[in-house]
Short mmCIF file of C-alpha atoms in Angstrom, two decimals:
data_model
loop_
_atom_site.label_atom_id
_atom_site.label_comp_id
_atom_site.label_asym_id
_atom_site.label_seq_id
_atom_site.Cartn_x
_atom_site.Cartn_y
_atom_site.Cartn_z
CA MET A 1 0.04 -0.08 -0.18
CA SER A 2 1.76 3.30 -0.58
CA PRO A 3 1.53 6.14 1.83
CA LEU A 4 -1.45 8.84 1.96
CA LEU A 5 1.33 11.85 1.27
CA VAL A 6 5.10 11.95 0.06
CA ALA A 7 6.78 15.12 0.34
CA GLU A 8 9.88 14.78 -1.81
CA ALA A 9 12.78 17.26 -2.50
CA LEU A 10 10.09 20.07 -0.68
CA SER A 11 11.42 23.07 -0.22
CA VAL A 12 8.94 26.17 1.59
CA GLY A 13 9.41 29.40 1.90
CA ILE A 14 7.79 32.80 3.05
CA ALA A 15 8.85 36.39 2.41
CA ASP A 16 12.93 36.10 2.83
CA LYS A 17 12.44 33.29 5.40
CA SER A 18 13.39 29.33 4.55
CA VAL A 19 11.00 27.21 6.18
CA CYS A 20 12.49 23.61 4.75
CA GLU A 21 14.98 22.85 2.24
CA GLN A 22 15.06 19.42 0.19
CA LEU A 23 12.66 18.13 3.41
CA THR A 24 11.43 14.19 2.02
CA PHE A 25 8.78 12.21 4.17
CA SER A 26 6.29 10.02 3.63
CA VAL A 27 2.91 9.83 6.27
CA ASN A 28 1.49 6.12 6.20
CA ALA A 29 -2.37 5.56 6.95
CA GLY A 30 -2.69 5.16 10.82
CA GLU A 31 -0.07 7.35 11.66
CA CYS A 32 0.01 10.82 13.64
CA TRP A 33 2.69 13.31 12.70
CA GLY A 34 3.38 16.43 15.08
CA ILE A 35 5.18 19.52 13.57
CA LEU A 36 7.08 20.94 16.23
CA GLY A 37 9.10 24.42 16.25
CA ILE A 38 8.91 27.71 17.78
CA ASN A 39 6.54 30.73 17.08
CA GLY A 40 7.01 32.26 13.55
CA VAL A 41 9.11 29.36 12.18
CA GLY A 42 6.76 28.39 9.36
CA LYS A 43 4.39 25.56 10.62
CA THR A 44 1.20 27.21 9.27
CA THR A 45 2.93 27.96 5.99
CA LEU A 46 3.98 24.30 5.86
CA LEU A 47 1.01 22.64 7.19
CA HIS A 48 -0.65 24.59 4.32
CA THR A 49 1.78 23.76 1.93
CA LEU A 50 1.58 19.91 2.35
CA GLY A 51 -2.65 20.38 2.17
CA GLY A 52 -1.93 21.68 -1.16
CA LEU A 53 -3.31 25.65 0.04
CA ARG A 54 0.11 27.22 -1.47
CA PRO A 55 2.47 25.82 -3.99
CA PRO A 56 5.98 25.07 -2.74
CA SER A 57 9.12 26.67 -3.95
CA LEU A 58 10.49 23.22 -5.19
CA GLY A 59 9.51 19.82 -5.14
CA ASN A 60 6.60 17.46 -5.09
CA ILE A 61 3.50 16.46 -2.97
CA THR A 62 1.93 13.38 -3.87
CA TYR A 63 -1.18 11.55 -2.11
CA GLN A 64 -1.77 8.09 -2.71
CA GLY A 65 0.61 8.18 -5.67
CA GLU A 66 -0.70 10.94 -7.10
CA ASN A 67 0.52 14.63 -7.75
CA ILE A 68 -1.57 16.93 -5.63
CA ASN A 69 -1.94 19.23 -8.71
CA ALA A 70 -3.46 16.37 -10.78
CA ILE A 71 -6.48 15.47 -8.36
CA PRO A 72 -9.87 17.36 -9.11
CA ALA A 73 -10.79 19.88 -6.61
CA GLN A 74 -13.77 17.90 -5.20
CA GLN A 75 -11.76 14.65 -4.90
CA LEU A 76 -9.09 16.81 -3.33
CA ALA A 77 -11.92 17.83 -0.71
CA GLN A 78 -12.50 14.56 -0.07
CA LEU A 79 -9.06 12.96 0.65
CA ARG A 80 -7.96 15.99 2.82
CA GLY A 81 -9.50 17.88 5.59
CA PHE A 82 -8.23 21.06 7.30
CA LEU A 83 -8.79 22.35 11.03
CA PHE A 84 -7.46 26.07 10.78
CA GLN A 85 -6.01 28.11 14.01
CA GLU A 86 -8.89 29.95 14.69
CA CYS A 87 -13.09 29.57 13.24
CA ASN A 88 -14.79 32.65 11.97
CA ASP A 89 -18.54 32.59 12.02
CA PRO A 90 -19.77 35.83 9.92
CA PHE A 91 -23.51 34.17 9.49
CA SER A 92 -25.71 32.80 12.21
CA ALA A 93 -26.05 29.05 11.79
CA THR A 94 -26.97 25.97 14.04
CA VAL A 95 -24.26 23.35 15.57
CA MET A 96 -25.90 20.99 13.22
CA GLU A 97 -25.91 23.28 10.38
CA THR A 98 -22.27 24.20 10.84
CA VAL A 99 -21.33 20.15 11.16
CA LEU A 100 -23.06 19.26 7.99
CA ILE A 101 -20.79 21.39 6.16
CA GLY A 102 -17.82 18.87 6.54
CA ARG A 103 -20.44 16.64 4.20
CA HIS A 104 -20.01 19.47 1.21
CA PRO A 105 -17.36 17.43 -0.53
CA HIS A 106 -19.23 14.34 -0.84
CA LEU A 107 -22.54 16.00 -2.62
CA LYS A 108 -23.10 16.96 -5.71
CA SER A 109 -24.48 20.22 -6.99
CA TRP A 110 -27.84 21.47 -5.20
CA GLN A 111 -27.85 18.27 -3.46
CA TRP A 112 -29.13 18.02 -0.04
CA GLU A 113 -27.78 16.11 2.78
CA SER A 114 -28.97 12.77 3.19
CA ALA A 115 -30.29 10.70 6.15
CA ASN A 116 -26.90 9.16 5.83
CA ASP A 117 -25.27 12.57 5.85
CA ILE A 118 -27.13 13.60 9.09
CA ASP A 119 -26.67 10.31 11.01
CA ILE A 120 -22.70 10.94 10.11
CA ALA A 121 -23.17 14.55 11.45
CA ASN A 122 -25.02 13.30 14.41
CA ALA A 123 -22.17 10.62 15.39
CA ALA A 124 -19.54 13.31 15.19
CA LEU A 125 -21.21 15.73 17.60
CA ALA A 126 -21.66 12.60 20.03
CA GLU A 127 -18.19 11.67 19.59
CA ALA A 128 -17.00 15.68 20.31
CA GLY A 129 -19.80 15.56 23.69
CA LEU A 130 -21.91 18.07 21.86
CA SER A 131 -25.14 16.26 21.06
CA ASP A 132 -27.15 18.52 23.38
CA LEU A 133 -26.39 21.75 21.78
CA ALA A 134 -27.16 20.54 18.02
CA HIS A 135 -30.05 23.63 17.91
CA ARG A 136 -27.83 25.99 19.18
CA ILE A 137 -27.05 29.13 17.45
CA VAL A 138 -22.61 28.52 16.87
CA THR A 139 -21.87 32.03 17.85
CA THR A 140 -23.31 31.39 21.63
CA LEU A 141 -20.76 28.62 21.76
CA SER A 142 -17.63 29.26 24.41
CA GLY A 143 -14.24 29.29 22.73
CA GLY A 144 -13.71 25.26 23.61
CA GLU A 145 -17.37 23.90 22.58
CA ARG A 146 -16.69 26.03 18.67
CA ARG A 147 -13.28 24.33 18.78
CA ARG A 148 -14.96 20.73 19.60
CA LEU A 149 -17.59 21.85 16.93
CA ALA A 150 -14.68 22.39 14.34
CA LEU A 151 -13.05 18.96 15.31
CA ALA A 152 -16.48 17.49 14.64
CA THR A 153 -17.26 18.94 11.24
CA LEU A 154 -13.63 17.49 10.29
CA LEU A 155 -14.76 14.13 11.37
CA THR A 156 -17.70 14.06 9.30
CA GLN A 157 -15.79 15.13 6.22
CA GLN A 158 -14.07 11.97 6.97
CA PRO A 159 -11.34 12.34 5.20
CA ARG A 160 -7.82 10.39 4.79
CA LEU A 161 -5.22 13.50 5.57
CA PHE A 162 -6.30 15.29 8.64
CA PHE A 163 -4.47 18.75 8.88
CA LEU A 164 -4.83 20.19 12.01
CA ASP A 165 -3.28 23.59 13.13
CA GLU A 166 -3.35 23.57 16.95
CA PRO A 167 -6.06 21.28 17.45
CA THR A 168 -6.01 21.55 21.46
CA ASN A 169 -6.88 25.71 21.33
CA HIS A 170 -9.44 26.74 23.53
CA LEU A 171 -9.70 22.93 25.25
CA ASP A 172 -9.53 22.42 28.70
CA LEU A 173 -7.23 19.48 29.91
CA GLN A 174 -10.17 16.89 29.84
CA HIS A 175 -11.07 17.87 26.51
CA GLN A 176 -7.60 18.10 25.31
CA ILE A 177 -6.87 14.28 25.85
CA GLN A 178 -10.52 13.18 24.82
CA MET A 179 -10.06 15.01 21.52
CA MET A 180 -6.44 13.76 20.98
CA GLN A 181 -7.44 10.32 21.46
CA LEU A 182 -10.66 10.56 19.50
CA LEU A 183 -8.36 12.11 16.36
CA THR A 184 -5.38 9.17 16.86
CA GLN A 185 -8.48 6.46 17.37
CA ARG A 186 -10.23 7.41 14.33
CA ALA A 187 -7.02 7.72 12.04
CA LYS A 188 -6.15 3.79 13.02
CA LYS A 189 -9.65 2.84 13.03
CA GLN A 190 -10.29 4.19 9.36
CA GLN A 191 -6.88 3.92 8.07
CA ALA A 192 -6.33 7.98 7.72
CA ALA A 193 -3.41 9.75 9.15
CA LEU A 194 -3.08 13.00 11.28
CA VAL A 195 -0.69 15.94 10.56
CA MET A 196 -0.91 18.48 13.11
CA ILE A 197 0.95 21.76 14.65
CA LEU A 198 1.21 21.14 18.44
CA HIS A 199 2.96 23.48 21.36
CA ASP A 200 2.53 20.83 23.88
CA ILE A 201 5.32 18.61 24.01
CA ASN A 202 3.52 16.08 26.34
CA LEU A 203 0.89 15.73 23.81
CA ALA A 204 3.20 15.25 20.74
CA SER A 205 5.16 12.61 23.15
CA ARG A 206 1.73 10.99 24.01
CA PHE A 207 -0.01 10.66 20.73
CA CYS A 208 2.43 11.19 17.89
CA ASP A 209 4.20 8.59 16.18
CA GLN A 210 6.44 10.51 14.28
CA VAL A 211 7.82 14.11 14.67
CA LEU A 212 8.81 17.21 12.00
CA MET A 213 11.01 19.71 13.69
CA LEU A 214 11.46 23.01 12.33
CA PHE A 215 14.40 24.97 13.82
CA GLY A 216 14.71 27.74 11.54
CA ALA A 217 16.69 28.75 8.43
CA GLY A 218 15.53 25.62 6.45
CA LYS A 219 17.04 23.39 8.92
CA THR A 220 14.70 20.17 9.60
CA THR A 221 14.43 16.46 10.97
CA THR A 222 11.93 14.04 10.99
CA GLY A 223 11.62 10.38 12.55
CA PRO A 224 10.07 8.41 15.56
CA THR A 225 8.94 10.45 18.40
CA LYS A 226 10.72 8.29 20.87
CA GLU A 227 14.25 8.99 18.91
CA LEU A 228 13.51 12.70 18.67
CA LEU A 229 12.48 13.96 21.61
CA THR A 230 15.08 14.42 23.80
CA GLU A 231 16.61 17.21 26.30
CA ASN A 232 19.37 18.09 23.90
CA THR A 233 16.96 18.10 20.86
CA LEU A 234 14.10 20.12 22.33
CA THR A 235 16.72 22.69 23.91
CA GLU A 236 17.94 23.39 20.55
CA LEU A 237 14.47 23.45 18.66
CA TYR A 238 12.73 25.77 21.50
CA HIS A 239 15.97 27.73 22.31
CA TYR A 240 15.19 27.03 25.87
CA PRO A 241 16.47 24.39 27.84
CA VAL A 242 14.29 21.27 28.49
CA GLN A 243 14.35 19.01 31.05
CA ARG A 244 13.04 15.17 31.08
CA ILE A 245 11.10 14.27 34.14
CA ASP A 246 10.84 9.97 34.50
CA THR A 247 8.10 9.05 36.82
CA ASN A 248 6.23 5.60 36.92
CA GLY A 249 7.65 4.31 33.59
CA HIS A 250 6.41 7.34 31.64
CA HIS A 251 8.78 10.76 30.91
CA LEU A 252 7.44 14.27 30.91
CA PHE A 253 9.31 17.40 29.28
CA VAL A 254 9.19 20.66 31.23
CA PRO A 255 11.12 24.15 30.72
CA SER A 256 14.01 23.40 33.11
CA LEU A 257 14.33 25.70 36.58
CA ARG A 258 18.04 26.78 35.34
CA ASP A 259 18.91 30.07 33.82
CA LEU A 260 19.25 29.94 30.19
#
């Protein structure tokens, strides 16, 4: 089975900044990838490039062996889905109307959602803990509720590739873990894959199989999470000393208490 995504000799830049140079890696079904790096290093720019929202400077991106530039727009929308950093709601709509947006790539022009589409949306709302809010107006939701609705909309879309920009934004501790568990379980169950930007090292350590680190000036590294998440590598990545704490057979990464 071919990888869901392959980036080959990829170079990405924005303005006069190099995000990555000659980056090559592949994402397989069932995997969760974490993109790590400091603010402004180009994580969102890279995520958007991998998702086909902007062209790379050099290199190729393929989904299931096909160049993304050759995939028709509707098919591309069925293959990959996005969770952006923030959600804007310029018009009033209910939670149910909003989550059903996820089914749009699967509908023909002027086609209404079927009973099956509504069942898929209801299931996603239940998974996100929002069933009781289905008839609420979306602009009345809290920040955390709106974030879970965005995740439920993406689950309703049922893409093979999930591109997630800080998926735990606005979520409390309980919902951070629940949503990360939901996403990673969905990826493995449906042979999808997750590519997500994370700022929490411990969430990356717990849920990601692979990581892609952006150090700045085009320098990157990719590989298994357990191998790359070390005190020295993370200290270099974040420009701040990171300490590993081992407890009950597990380990956590925290900012060091010693001065820079």
